[in-house]
Each structure stands twice: as structure tokens, then as C-alpha cells.
Tab-separated table of C-alpha atoms in Angstrom:
chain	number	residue	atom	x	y	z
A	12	UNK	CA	-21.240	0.743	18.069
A	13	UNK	CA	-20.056	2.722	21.133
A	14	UNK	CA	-16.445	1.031	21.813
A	15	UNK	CA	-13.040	3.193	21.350
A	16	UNK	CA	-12.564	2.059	17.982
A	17	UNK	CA	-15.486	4.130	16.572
A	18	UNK	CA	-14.915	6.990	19.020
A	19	UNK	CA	-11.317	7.172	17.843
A	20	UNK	CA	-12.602	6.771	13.778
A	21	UNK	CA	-15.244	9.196	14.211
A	22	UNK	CA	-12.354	11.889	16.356
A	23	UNK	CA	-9.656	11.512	13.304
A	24	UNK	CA	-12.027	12.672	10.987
A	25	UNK	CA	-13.334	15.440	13.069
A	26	UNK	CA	-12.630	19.298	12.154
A	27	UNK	CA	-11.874	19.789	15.859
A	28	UNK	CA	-8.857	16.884	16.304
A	29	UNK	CA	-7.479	18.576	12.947
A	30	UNK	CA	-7.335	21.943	13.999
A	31	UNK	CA	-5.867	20.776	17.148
A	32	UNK	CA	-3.210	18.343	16.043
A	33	UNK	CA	-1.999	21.448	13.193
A	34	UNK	CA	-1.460	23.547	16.393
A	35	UNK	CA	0.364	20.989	18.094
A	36	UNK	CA	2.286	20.531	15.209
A	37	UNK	CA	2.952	24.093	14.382
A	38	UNK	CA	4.538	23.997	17.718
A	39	UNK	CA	6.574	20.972	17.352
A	40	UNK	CA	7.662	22.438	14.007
A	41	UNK	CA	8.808	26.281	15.341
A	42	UNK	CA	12.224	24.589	17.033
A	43	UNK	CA	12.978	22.163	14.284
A	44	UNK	CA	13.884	23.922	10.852
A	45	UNK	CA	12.845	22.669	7.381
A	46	UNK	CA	11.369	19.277	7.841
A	47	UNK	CA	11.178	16.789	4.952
A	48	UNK	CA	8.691	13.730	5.597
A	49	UNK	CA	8.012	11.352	3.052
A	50	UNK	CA	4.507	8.760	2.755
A	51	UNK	CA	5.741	5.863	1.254
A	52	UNK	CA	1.416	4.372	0.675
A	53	UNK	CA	-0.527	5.590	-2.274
A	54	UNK	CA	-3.387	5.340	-0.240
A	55	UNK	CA	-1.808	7.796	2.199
A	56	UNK	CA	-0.687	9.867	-0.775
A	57	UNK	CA	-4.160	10.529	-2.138
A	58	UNK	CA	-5.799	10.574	1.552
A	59	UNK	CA	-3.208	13.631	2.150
A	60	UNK	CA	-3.560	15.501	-1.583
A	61	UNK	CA	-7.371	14.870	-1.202
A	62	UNK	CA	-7.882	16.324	2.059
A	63	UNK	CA	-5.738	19.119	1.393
A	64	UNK	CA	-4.101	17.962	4.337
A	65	UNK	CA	-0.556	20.196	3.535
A	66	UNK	CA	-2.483	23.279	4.041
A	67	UNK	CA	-2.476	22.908	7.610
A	68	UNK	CA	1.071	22.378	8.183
A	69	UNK	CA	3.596	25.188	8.610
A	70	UNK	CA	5.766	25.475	5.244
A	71	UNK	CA	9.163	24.614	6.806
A	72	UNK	CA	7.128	20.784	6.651
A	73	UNK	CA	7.440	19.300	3.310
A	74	UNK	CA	5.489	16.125	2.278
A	75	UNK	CA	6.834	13.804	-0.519
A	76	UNK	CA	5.773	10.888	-1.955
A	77	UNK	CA	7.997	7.600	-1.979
A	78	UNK	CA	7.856	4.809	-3.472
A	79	UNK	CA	4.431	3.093	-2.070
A	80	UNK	CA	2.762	3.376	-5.104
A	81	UNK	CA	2.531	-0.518	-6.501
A	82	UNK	CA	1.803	-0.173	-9.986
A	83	UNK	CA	4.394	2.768	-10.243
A	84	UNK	CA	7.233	1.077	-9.025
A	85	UNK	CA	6.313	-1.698	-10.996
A	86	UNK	CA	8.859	-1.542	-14.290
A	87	UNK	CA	8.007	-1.877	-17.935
A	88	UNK	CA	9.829	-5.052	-18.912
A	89	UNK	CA	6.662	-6.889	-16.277
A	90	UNK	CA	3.875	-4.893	-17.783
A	91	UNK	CA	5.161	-5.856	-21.144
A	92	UNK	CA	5.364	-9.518	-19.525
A	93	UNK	CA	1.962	-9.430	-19.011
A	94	UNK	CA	0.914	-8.308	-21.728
A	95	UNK	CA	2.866	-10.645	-23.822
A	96	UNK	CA	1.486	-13.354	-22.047
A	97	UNK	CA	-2.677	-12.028	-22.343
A	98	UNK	CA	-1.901	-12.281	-26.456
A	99	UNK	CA	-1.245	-15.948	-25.883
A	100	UNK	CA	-4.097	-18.640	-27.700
A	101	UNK	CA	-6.151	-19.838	-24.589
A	102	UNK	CA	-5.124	-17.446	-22.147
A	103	UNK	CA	-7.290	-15.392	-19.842
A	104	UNK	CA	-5.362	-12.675	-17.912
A	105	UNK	CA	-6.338	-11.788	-14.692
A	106	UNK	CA	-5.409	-8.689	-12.640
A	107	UNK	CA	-6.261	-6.285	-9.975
A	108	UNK	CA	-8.034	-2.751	-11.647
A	109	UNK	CA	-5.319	-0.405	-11.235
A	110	UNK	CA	-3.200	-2.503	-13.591
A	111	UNK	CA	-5.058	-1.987	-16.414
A	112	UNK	CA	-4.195	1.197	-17.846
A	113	UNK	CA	-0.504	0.882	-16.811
A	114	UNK	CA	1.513	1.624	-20.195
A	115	UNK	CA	4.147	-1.068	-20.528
A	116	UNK	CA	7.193	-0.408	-23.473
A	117	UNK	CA	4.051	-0.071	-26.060
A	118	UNK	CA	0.478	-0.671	-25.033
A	119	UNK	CA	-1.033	-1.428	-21.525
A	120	UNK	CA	-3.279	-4.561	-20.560
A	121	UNK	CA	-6.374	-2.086	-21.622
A	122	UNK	CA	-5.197	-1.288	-25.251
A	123	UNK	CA	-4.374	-5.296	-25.263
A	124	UNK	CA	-7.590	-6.410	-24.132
A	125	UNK	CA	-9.341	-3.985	-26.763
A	126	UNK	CA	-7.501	-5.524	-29.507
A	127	UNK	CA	-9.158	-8.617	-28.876
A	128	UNK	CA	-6.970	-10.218	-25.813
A	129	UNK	CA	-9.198	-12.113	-23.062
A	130	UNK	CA	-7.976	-9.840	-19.798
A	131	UNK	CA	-10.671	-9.553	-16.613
A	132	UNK	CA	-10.320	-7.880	-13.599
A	133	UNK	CA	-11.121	-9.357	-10.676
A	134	UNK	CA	-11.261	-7.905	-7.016
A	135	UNK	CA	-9.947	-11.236	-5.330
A	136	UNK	CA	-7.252	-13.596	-6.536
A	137	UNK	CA	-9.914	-15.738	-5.314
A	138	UNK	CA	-11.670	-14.914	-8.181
A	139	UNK	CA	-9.206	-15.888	-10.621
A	140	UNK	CA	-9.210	-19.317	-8.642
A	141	UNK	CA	-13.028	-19.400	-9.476
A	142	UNK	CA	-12.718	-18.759	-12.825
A	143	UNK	CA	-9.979	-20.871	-13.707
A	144	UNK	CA	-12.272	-23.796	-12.065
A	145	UNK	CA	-15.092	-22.953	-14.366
A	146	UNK	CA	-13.489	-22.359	-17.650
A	147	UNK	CA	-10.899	-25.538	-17.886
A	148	UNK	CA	-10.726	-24.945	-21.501
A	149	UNK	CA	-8.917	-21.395	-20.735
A	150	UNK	CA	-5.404	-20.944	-18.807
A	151	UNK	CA	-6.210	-18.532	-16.322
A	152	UNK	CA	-3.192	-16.186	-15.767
A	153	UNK	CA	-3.500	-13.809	-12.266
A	154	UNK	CA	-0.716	-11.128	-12.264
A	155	UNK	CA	0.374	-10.832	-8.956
A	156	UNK	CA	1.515	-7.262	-8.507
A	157	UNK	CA	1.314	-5.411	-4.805
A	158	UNK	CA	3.404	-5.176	-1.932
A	159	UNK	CA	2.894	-7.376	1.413
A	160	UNK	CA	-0.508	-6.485	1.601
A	161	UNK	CA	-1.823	-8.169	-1.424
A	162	UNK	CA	1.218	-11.147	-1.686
A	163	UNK	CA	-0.561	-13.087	1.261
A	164	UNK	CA	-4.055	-13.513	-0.604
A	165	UNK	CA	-2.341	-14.481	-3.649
A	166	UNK	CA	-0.274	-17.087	-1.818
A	167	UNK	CA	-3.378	-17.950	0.186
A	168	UNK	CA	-5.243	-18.052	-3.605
A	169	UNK	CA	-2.335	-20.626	-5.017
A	170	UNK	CA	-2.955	-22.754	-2.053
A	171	UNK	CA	-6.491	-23.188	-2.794
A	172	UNK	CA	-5.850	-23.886	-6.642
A	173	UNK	CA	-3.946	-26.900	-5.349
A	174	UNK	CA	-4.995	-29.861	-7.918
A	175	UNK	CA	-5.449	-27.094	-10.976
A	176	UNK	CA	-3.631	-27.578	-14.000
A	177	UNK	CA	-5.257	-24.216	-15.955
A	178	UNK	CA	-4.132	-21.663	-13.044
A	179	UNK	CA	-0.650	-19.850	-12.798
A	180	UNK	CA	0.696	-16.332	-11.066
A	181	UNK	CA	3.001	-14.297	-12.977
A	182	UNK	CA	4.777	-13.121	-9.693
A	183	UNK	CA	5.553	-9.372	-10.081
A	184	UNK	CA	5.266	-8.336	-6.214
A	185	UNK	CA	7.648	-6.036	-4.557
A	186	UNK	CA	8.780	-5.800	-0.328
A	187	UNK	CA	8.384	-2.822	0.706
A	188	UNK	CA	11.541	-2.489	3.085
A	189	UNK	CA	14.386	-3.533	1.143
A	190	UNK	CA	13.310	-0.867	-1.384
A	191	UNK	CA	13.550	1.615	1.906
A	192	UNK	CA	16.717	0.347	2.675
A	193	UNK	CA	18.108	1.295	-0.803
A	194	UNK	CA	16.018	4.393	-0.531
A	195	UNK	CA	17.773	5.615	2.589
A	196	UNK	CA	21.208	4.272	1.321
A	197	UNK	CA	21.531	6.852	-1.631
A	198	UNK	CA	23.612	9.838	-1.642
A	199	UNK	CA	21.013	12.259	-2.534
A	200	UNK	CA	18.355	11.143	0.529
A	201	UNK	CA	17.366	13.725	2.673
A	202	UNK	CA	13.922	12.706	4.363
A	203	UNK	CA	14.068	13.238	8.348
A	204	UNK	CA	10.956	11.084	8.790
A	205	UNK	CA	9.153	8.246	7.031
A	206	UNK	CA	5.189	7.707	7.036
A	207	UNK	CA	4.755	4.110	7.009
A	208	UNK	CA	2.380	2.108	4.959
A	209	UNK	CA	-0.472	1.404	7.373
A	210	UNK	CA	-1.830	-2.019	5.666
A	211	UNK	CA	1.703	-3.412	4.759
A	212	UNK	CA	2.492	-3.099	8.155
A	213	UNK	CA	-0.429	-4.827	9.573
A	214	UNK	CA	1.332	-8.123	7.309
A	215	UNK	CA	4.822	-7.308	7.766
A	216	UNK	CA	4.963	-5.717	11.377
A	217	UNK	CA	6.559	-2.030	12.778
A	218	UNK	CA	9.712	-3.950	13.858
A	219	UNK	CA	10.462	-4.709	10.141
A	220	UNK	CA	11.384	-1.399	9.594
A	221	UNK	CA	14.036	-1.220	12.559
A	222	UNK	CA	16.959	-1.142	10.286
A	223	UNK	CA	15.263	1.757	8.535
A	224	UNK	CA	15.234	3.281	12.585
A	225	UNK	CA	17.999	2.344	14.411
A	226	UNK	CA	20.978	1.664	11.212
A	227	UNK	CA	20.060	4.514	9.381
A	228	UNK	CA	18.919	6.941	11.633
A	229	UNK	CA	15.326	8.186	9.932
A	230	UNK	CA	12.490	7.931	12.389
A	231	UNK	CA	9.023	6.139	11.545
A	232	UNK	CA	5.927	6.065	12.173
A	233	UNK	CA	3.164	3.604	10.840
A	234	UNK	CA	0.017	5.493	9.638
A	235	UNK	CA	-3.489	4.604	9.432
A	236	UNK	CA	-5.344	6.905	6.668
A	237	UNK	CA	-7.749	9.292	8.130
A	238	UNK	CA	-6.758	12.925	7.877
A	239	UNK	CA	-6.293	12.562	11.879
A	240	UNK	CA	-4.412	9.435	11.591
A	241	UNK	CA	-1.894	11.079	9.159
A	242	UNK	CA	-1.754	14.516	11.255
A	243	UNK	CA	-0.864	12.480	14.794
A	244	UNK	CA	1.821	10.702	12.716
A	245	UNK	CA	3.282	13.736	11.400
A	246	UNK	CA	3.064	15.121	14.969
A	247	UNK	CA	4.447	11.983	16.432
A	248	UNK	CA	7.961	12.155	14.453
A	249	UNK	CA	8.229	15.639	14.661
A	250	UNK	CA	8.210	14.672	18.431
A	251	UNK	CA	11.133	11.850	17.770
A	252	UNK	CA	13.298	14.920	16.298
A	253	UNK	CA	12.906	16.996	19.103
A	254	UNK	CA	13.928	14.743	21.093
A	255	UNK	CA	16.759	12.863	19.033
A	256	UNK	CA	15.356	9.631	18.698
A	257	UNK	CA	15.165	7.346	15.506
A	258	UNK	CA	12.770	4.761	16.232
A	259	UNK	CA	9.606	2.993	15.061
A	260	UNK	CA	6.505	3.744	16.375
A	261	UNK	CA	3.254	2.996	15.382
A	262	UNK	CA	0.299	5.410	15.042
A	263	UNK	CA	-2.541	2.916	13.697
A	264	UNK	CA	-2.179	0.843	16.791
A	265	UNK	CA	-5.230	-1.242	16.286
A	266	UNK	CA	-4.404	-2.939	13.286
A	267	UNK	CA	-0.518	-3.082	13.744
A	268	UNK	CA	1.603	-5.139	15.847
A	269	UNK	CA	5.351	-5.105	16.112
A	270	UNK	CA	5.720	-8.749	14.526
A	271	UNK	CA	2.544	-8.428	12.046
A	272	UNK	CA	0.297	-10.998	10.794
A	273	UNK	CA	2.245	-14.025	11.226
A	274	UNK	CA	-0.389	-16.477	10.120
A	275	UNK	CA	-0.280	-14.135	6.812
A	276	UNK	CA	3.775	-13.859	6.940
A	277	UNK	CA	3.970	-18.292	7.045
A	278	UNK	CA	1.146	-18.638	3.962
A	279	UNK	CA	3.582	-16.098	2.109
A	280	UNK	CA	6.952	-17.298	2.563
A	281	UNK	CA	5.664	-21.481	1.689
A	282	UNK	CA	4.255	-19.978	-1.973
A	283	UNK	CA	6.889	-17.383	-2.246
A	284	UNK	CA	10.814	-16.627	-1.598
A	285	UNK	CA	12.778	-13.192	-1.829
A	286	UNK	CA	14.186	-12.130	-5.175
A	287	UNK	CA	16.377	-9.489	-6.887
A	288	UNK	CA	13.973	-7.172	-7.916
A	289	UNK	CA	13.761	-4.226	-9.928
A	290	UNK	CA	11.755	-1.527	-9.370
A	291	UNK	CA	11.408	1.944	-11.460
A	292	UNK	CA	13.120	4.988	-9.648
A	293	UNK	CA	15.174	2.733	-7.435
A	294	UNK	CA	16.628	-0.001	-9.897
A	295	UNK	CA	17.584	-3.368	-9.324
A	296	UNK	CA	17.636	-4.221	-5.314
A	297	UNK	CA	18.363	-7.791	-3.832
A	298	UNK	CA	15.672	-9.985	-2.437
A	299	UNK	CA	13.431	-6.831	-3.157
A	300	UNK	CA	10.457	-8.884	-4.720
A	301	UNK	CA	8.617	-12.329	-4.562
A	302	UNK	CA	8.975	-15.158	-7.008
A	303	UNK	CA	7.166	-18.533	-6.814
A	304	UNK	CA	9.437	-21.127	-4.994
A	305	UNK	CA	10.723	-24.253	-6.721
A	306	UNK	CA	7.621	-26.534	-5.049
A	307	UNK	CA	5.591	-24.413	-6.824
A	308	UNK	CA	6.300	-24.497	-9.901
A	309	UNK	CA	3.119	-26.446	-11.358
A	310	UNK	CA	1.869	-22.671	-10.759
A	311	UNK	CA	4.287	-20.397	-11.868
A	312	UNK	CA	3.355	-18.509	-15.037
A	313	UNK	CA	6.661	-17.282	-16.032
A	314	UNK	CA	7.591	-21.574	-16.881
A	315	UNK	CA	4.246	-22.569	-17.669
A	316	UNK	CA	3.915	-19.605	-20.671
A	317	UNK	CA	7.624	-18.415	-21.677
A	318	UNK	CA	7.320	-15.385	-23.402
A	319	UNK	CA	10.058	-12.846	-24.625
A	320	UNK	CA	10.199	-9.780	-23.512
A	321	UNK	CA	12.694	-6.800	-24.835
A	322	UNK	CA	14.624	-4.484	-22.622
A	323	UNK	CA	12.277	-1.115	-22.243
A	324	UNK	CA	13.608	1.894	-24.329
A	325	UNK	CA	11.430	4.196	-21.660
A	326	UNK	CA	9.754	7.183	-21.870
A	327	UNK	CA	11.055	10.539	-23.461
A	328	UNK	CA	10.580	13.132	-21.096
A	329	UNK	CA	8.835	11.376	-18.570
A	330	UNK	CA	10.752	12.006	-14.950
A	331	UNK	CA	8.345	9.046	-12.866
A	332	UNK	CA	12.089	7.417	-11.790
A	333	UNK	CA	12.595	10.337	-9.935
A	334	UNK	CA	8.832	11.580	-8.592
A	335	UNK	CA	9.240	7.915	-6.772
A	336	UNK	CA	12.193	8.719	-4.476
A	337	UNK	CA	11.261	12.405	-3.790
A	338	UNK	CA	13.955	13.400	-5.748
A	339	UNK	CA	11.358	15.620	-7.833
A	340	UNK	CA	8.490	17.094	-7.142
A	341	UNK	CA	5.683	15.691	-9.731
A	342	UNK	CA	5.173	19.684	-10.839
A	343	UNK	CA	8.881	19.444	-11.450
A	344	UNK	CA	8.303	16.885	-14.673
A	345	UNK	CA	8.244	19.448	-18.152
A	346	UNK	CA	5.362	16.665	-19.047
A	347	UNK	CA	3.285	17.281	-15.491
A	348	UNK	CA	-0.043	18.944	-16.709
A	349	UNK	CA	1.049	19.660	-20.409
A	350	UNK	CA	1.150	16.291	-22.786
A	351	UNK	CA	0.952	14.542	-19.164
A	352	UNK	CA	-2.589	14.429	-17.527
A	353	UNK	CA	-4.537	11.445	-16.074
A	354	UNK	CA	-6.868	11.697	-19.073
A	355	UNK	CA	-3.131	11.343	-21.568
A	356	UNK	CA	-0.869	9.649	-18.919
A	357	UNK	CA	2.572	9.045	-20.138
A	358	UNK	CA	4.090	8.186	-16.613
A	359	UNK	CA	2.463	5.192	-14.554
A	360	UNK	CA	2.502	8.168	-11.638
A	361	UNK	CA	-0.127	9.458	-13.606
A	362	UNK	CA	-2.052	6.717	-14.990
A	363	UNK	CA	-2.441	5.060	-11.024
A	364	UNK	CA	-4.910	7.221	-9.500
A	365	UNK	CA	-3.000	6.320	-6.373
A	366	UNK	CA	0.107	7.363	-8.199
A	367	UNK	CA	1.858	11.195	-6.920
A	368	UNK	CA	1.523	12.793	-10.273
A	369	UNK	CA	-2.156	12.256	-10.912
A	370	UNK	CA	-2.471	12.764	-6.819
A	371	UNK	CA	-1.066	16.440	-7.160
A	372	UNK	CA	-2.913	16.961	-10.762
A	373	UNK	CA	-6.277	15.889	-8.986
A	374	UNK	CA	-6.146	18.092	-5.871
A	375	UNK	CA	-3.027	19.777	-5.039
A	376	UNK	CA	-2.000	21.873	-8.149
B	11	UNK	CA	-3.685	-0.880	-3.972
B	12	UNK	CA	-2.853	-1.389	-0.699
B	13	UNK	CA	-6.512	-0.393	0.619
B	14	UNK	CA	-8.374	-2.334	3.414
B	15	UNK	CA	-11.714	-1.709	4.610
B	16	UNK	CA	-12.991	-2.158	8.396
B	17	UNK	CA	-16.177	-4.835	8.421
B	18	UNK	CA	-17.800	-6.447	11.178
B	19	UNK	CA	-17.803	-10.572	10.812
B	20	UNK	CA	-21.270	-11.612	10.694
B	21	UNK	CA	-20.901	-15.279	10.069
B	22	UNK	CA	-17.939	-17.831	10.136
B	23	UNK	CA	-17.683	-21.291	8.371
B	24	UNK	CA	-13.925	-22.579	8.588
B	25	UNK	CA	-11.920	-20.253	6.374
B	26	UNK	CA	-14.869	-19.102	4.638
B	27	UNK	CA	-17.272	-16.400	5.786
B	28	UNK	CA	-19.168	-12.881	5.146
B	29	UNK	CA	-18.454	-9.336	6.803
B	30	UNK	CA	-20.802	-6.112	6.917
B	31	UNK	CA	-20.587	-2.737	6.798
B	32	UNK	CA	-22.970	-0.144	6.619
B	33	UNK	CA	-25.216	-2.426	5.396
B	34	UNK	CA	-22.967	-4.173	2.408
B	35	UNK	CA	-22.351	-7.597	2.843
B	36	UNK	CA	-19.424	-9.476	1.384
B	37	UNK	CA	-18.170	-13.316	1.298
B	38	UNK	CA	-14.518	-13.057	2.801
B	39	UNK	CA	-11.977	-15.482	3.617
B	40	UNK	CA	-10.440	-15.994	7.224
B	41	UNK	CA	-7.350	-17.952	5.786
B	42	UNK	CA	-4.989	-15.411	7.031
B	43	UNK	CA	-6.752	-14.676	10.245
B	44	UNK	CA	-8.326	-17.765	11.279
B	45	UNK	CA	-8.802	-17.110	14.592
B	46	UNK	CA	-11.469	-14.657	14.433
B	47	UNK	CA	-15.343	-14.791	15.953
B	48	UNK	CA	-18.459	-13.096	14.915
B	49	UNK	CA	-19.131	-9.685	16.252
B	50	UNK	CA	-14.944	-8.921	15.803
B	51	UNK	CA	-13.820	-5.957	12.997
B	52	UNK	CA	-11.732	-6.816	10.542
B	53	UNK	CA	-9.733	-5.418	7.669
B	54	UNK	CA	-10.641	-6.796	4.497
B	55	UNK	CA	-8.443	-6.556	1.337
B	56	UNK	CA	-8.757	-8.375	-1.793
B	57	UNK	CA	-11.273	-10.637	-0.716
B	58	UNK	CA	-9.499	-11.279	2.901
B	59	UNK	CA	-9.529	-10.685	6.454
B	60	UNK	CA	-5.776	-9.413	6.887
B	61	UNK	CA	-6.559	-8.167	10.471
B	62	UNK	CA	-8.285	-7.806	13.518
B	63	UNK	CA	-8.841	-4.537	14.956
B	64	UNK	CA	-8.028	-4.472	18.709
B	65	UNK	CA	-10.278	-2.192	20.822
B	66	UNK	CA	-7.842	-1.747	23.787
B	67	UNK	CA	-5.175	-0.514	21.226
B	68	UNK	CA	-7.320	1.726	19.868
B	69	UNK	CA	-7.820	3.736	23.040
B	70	UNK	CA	-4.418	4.298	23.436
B	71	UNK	CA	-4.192	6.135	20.458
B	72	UNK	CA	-7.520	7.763	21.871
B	73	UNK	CA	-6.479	9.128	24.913
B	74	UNK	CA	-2.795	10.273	23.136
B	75	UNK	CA	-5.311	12.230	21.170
B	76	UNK	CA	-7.590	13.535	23.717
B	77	UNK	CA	-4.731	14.957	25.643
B	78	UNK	CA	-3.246	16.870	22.817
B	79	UNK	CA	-6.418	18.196	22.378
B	80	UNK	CA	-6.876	19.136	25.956
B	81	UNK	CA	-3.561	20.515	25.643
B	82	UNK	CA	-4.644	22.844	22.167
B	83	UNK	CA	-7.467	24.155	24.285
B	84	UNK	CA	-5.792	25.615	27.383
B	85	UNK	CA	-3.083	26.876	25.606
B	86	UNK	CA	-5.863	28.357	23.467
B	87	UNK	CA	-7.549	29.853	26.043
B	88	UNK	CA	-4.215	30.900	27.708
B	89	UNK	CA	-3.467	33.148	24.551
């Protein structure tokens, strides 16, 4: 493959574009003062811990994490949803890996699923489709947790259950830029630049986070996830500070356009509507998440299998609320590396290995 | 969660279809992105083609690069 796309994967991952784009941005950075820029991906926050990425930037740049990591923001009353609803007679739960160790109120889907509760993962929500067509003596249950990457195959999975009667979606998924909106909203924000989620973006589009831009001021720049990708980013809102713009612009130009996927964006919003959402860190924010719409309701777990759930009593201790909006810095937590490891997680930020806390435990500590 | 991985499509059936990379072979489906061909990259995610990757856009970010580098070296050399 000779064509620009592998000369410009095989150049982002190259010693020589790093060493260049540090001194470009060492430059950048001299005029500019202490610069706080936050990733708001889990895959960007482990491509940037795992790389040691940081060590190349001046120390007047600061990195945080945000809240991009899916199963972190995710709060404990819908763990404990799911949970409640794999003990169920009949009921297979489905779900992507990184739910599983996830600690709810008491218990994850793991500790459920070794006391005897039927709870696969699966790679595809296809696959959940699959099984529910081979297994019509089971209800399959797939929880659908992610951001706009993941809501569109799970839409695009209900669509092909049509005709089903044994498979439901216990909607738990989250938009990424109302959260921002909230994020940039609160009194204690202080991030010059955001990093923006390469793959959400390729769904959602880099005009979606205009408001972000242009109403609040904070420039952005959509990432793809090589070191090099991450580094030009960085580079390329340093360069909107200099020069006193707040806009969106988009790094990972080959996979993101400024409307997005809107084949993906039509699938989602006929399965799914905006609703009030809550997420940990941020708390509850309007039309934040996805629920099933009224049509489909022949596929909407949370009517098909009712199941209590009590308010969450949290976590002594654990500080995860505020790792997710940068307020704290994961080494901040008492817990962070003491009773708090990703072999004895008591935060989700520690039990997702995309989450910050297991992220800076793994590489950066 | 949010990861996608580049493949090349390698055969196309309607919505249904399987990408390669580096010699692993998966059964992916073009329901969100139906209007790709064989021989086009794609990002695949949970079992879908989210994306196509454009080449022309790609060498836009290319050349941004190239210049800064071109840029790091004279200076360098300047010093």
C-alpha cells in the first residue's frame, strides 16, 4: 500500500515526526504560559500514558483526562440495573468486555456471573442478535453502554432483531457533547483546549462541538490516536491560542467530516431519542443519554424486565467523580495505588483499563 | 471502548461483508456505511464499518506535517 494514508500512519508513529512536532510545540508553548488541555477518549488517554507521550512536552502543558471514559462515567444505579436484571430466571446478559468488572453499589456483572448468573460477552451487538436467534428459550439482554461510537451498531443491531420476541437493550448510552457542555459550564473549569474523541466524531461530526468553540470559548481539535496524531493536535490548539481563536478543527481528517456519519446519525435517532442522563463526576444533564423510543418498545429491556434498583450509597474514599472532570489528578485520590490498584479496583477509573486511574497506575506513576 | 480499527474491504454482499488486515479476516457489516466498494479502508468497531478513510484528506494532514518537519530541521540546523 503506497497511498498517503499509509505514508501519513507510518510518519505519526515515527521517532523523527515526534521529535519534531515536541520542538514545534516547545515553541508554540514558550509565549503562552501554563497550558491546561484535556483528552476527553479513553483510547486517547491510554495511547498518551502508554507512550509516555507527556514527557515530551514542556511542563507549563498539562494533560488531563475528561470524561471519555464510557464505563467510568457510567453511574452505579445502571450497573446495578444490569446486574439486577442478569439474576433474572431465563435471562442471558449480554455486554461489551470492559463492562464486566465494573463494580456497581455491591458486585459487578463478573462477581454476578460467578455466582451462577448466565452473562456473555460478545464483541458485536450483532452477536447478541445471533444468540438470541439461537437460544429462543433464553431472553437475551444486550446492555447498551458507549458513547456515539457504539449507539449506531446497537441501533443498527435492534433493527435487525426486528420480528424477535427474546431480544431487548437496556439503553445505558451517554452523548458525548452535552456532557462537554456541562463540563465547560462549571465554575471550577479551567481547560484552554479540548482533545476530541477521534471515533465519536467520525459518527457525530467536528461541527457538533461548535457550541463547545464558538459559545464557550475553548478551542478543539479532533484527534486520531497515534502518538503523532495526538502531538499535531496538541500543536494545532496551542496554535488557536496564539492566535486567539476558539474554533473546531479537526486533526484526523480522514475519518472525520464536519457533519459525521449521517447514514450512522439517521439509524440512531429512529431506535433512539435524547434523555436526561446522569453520568458520575458530572451528575444529572438533559438529553445527555439515549433511551429506546416509544416504537420501540417491543425491545426495550427496562419494560420488558422491571427490576428495582436502590439509590447508590457510593464509595468511601473513592474520588472517580472528580478524576472525570480534571478536577483531580488520579495521584490526588488517598485510595490511588494504596487499597486502589487495577488488581483491587475500588473506582471504575481503575477497574476500565481505558479508565485515567489505572492509565496513570499502568505507565505514568 | 470507543476503539476502531483500519481494514481493507475484501468482499461486499448488501450490508454484509468481510475486511482484512494484516492478514486477519473478519465478517463486518456495511449497514452504517453502505456505500462502500472493495479495495476502500474502513474503520471497524463492534462488528461495523463506521467509516471510510479518505486518501485525499489524509494528505492534507501529510503535508501540514511534512512542513513542520521541514520547518524543525532548518531551524535545527540554524542553531
Amino acid at each position: 500500500m503506497t497511498d498517503e494514508r499509509a505514508a501519513l500512519a507510518a510518519l505519526l508513529r515515527s521517532a523523527d515526526a515526534a521529535s519534531a512536532l515536541a520542538r514545534a510545540i516547545r515553541d508554540l508553548a514558550e509565549g503562552l504560559g501554563t497550558v491546561r488541555l484535556m483528552e476527553v477518549c479513553g483510547t486517547h488517554t491510554v495511547a498518551i500514558r502508554r507512550s509516555g507521550l507527556p514527557s515530551l512536552l514542556p511542563e507549563s502543558i498539562e494533560l488531563l483526562s475528561g470524561p471519555g471514559c464510557p464505563v467510568c462515567v457510567t453511574p452505579d444505579e445502571d450497573i446495578d440495573r444490569a446486574i439486577a436484571m442478569a439474576g433474572l430466571d431465563g435471562v442471558c446478559l449480554c455486554t461489551f468486555g470492559d463492562m464486566l468488572r465494573v463494580p456497581g453499589s455491591s458486585g459487578s456483572l463478573e462477581r454476578a456471573r460467578a455466582s451462577g448468573a448466565d452473562v456473555r460477552v460478545v464483541y458485536s451487538p450483532l452477536d447478541a442478535v445471533a444468540l438470541a436467534r439461537r437460544s429462543p428459550e433464553r431472553q437475551v439482554i444486550f446492555a447498551g453502554v458507549g458513547f456515539e461510537t457504539t449507539a449506531p451498531t446497537v441501533a443498527a443491531a435492534v433493527r435487525s432483531a426486528a420480528g424477535l420476541t427474546n431480544f431487548s437493550v437496556l439503553a445505558a448510552h451517554k452523548l458525548v457533547p452535552p456532557a462537554l457542555e456541562a463540563l465547560v459550564a462549571r465554575e471550577d473549569f479551567s481547560v484552554h483546549g479540548f482533545l476530541m474523541p477521534g471515533h465519536v466524531s467520525t459518527i457525530i461530526g467536528s461541527d457538533a462541538y461548535s457550541p463547545v468553540a464558538r459559545q464557550h470559548g475553548v478551542p478543539c481539535v479532533v484527534a486520531g490516536f497515534e502518538p503523532g496524531d495526538i502531538l499535531l493536535a496538541i500543536w494545532m490548539l496551542l496554535r488557536q491560542m496564539r492566535d486567539g481563536r476558539a474554533e473546531v478543527e479537526v486533526e484526523y481528517r480522514s475519518a472525520v467530516r464536519p457533519e459525521g456519519n449521517l447514514r450512522a446519525l439517521e439509524l440512531m435517532g429512529s431506535v433512539y431519542e435524547p434523555v436526561d442522563s446522569t453520568w458520575r463526576g458530572l451528575g444529572a444533564i438533559p438529553a445527555s443519554g439515549l433511551g429506546l423510543r416509544a416504537s420501540q418498545a417491543a425491545f426495550d429491556a427496562r419494560l420488558r424486565h422491571p427490576v428495582e434498583v436502590a439509590p447508590s450509597k457510593g464509595r468511601p474514599g473513592c474520588r472517580c467523580g472528580e478524576v472525570l472532570v480534571g478536577a483531580l489528578r488520579p495521584d490526588g485520590c488517598a485510595l490511588f495505588g494504596r487499597s486502589c490498584t487495577p488488581a483491587t479496583p475500588i473506582g471504575p477509573c481503575m477497574v476500565s483499563s481505558e479508565g485515567s486511574c489505572a492509565a496513570y497506575y499502568r505507565y505514568s506513576r | 471502548m470507543c476503539l476502531a480499527i483500519p481494514m481493507r474491504v475484501i468482499e461486499k454482499q448488501g450490508e454484509i461483508g468481510k475486511v482484512e488486515q494484516g492478514g486477519v479476516v473478519r465478517e463486518v457489516s456495511f449497514a452504517l456505511m453502505p456505500d462502500v466498494a472493495c479495495g476502500d479502508h474502513v474503520l471497524v468497531h463492534a462488528g461495523f464499518a463506521i467509516e471510510r478513510l479518505e486518501a485525499a484528506e489524509a494528505a492534507e494532514t501529510l503535508a501540514l506535517l511534512r512542513e513542520l518537519m521541514a520547518a524543525g530541521e532548518q531551524e535545527a540546523g540554524g542553531d
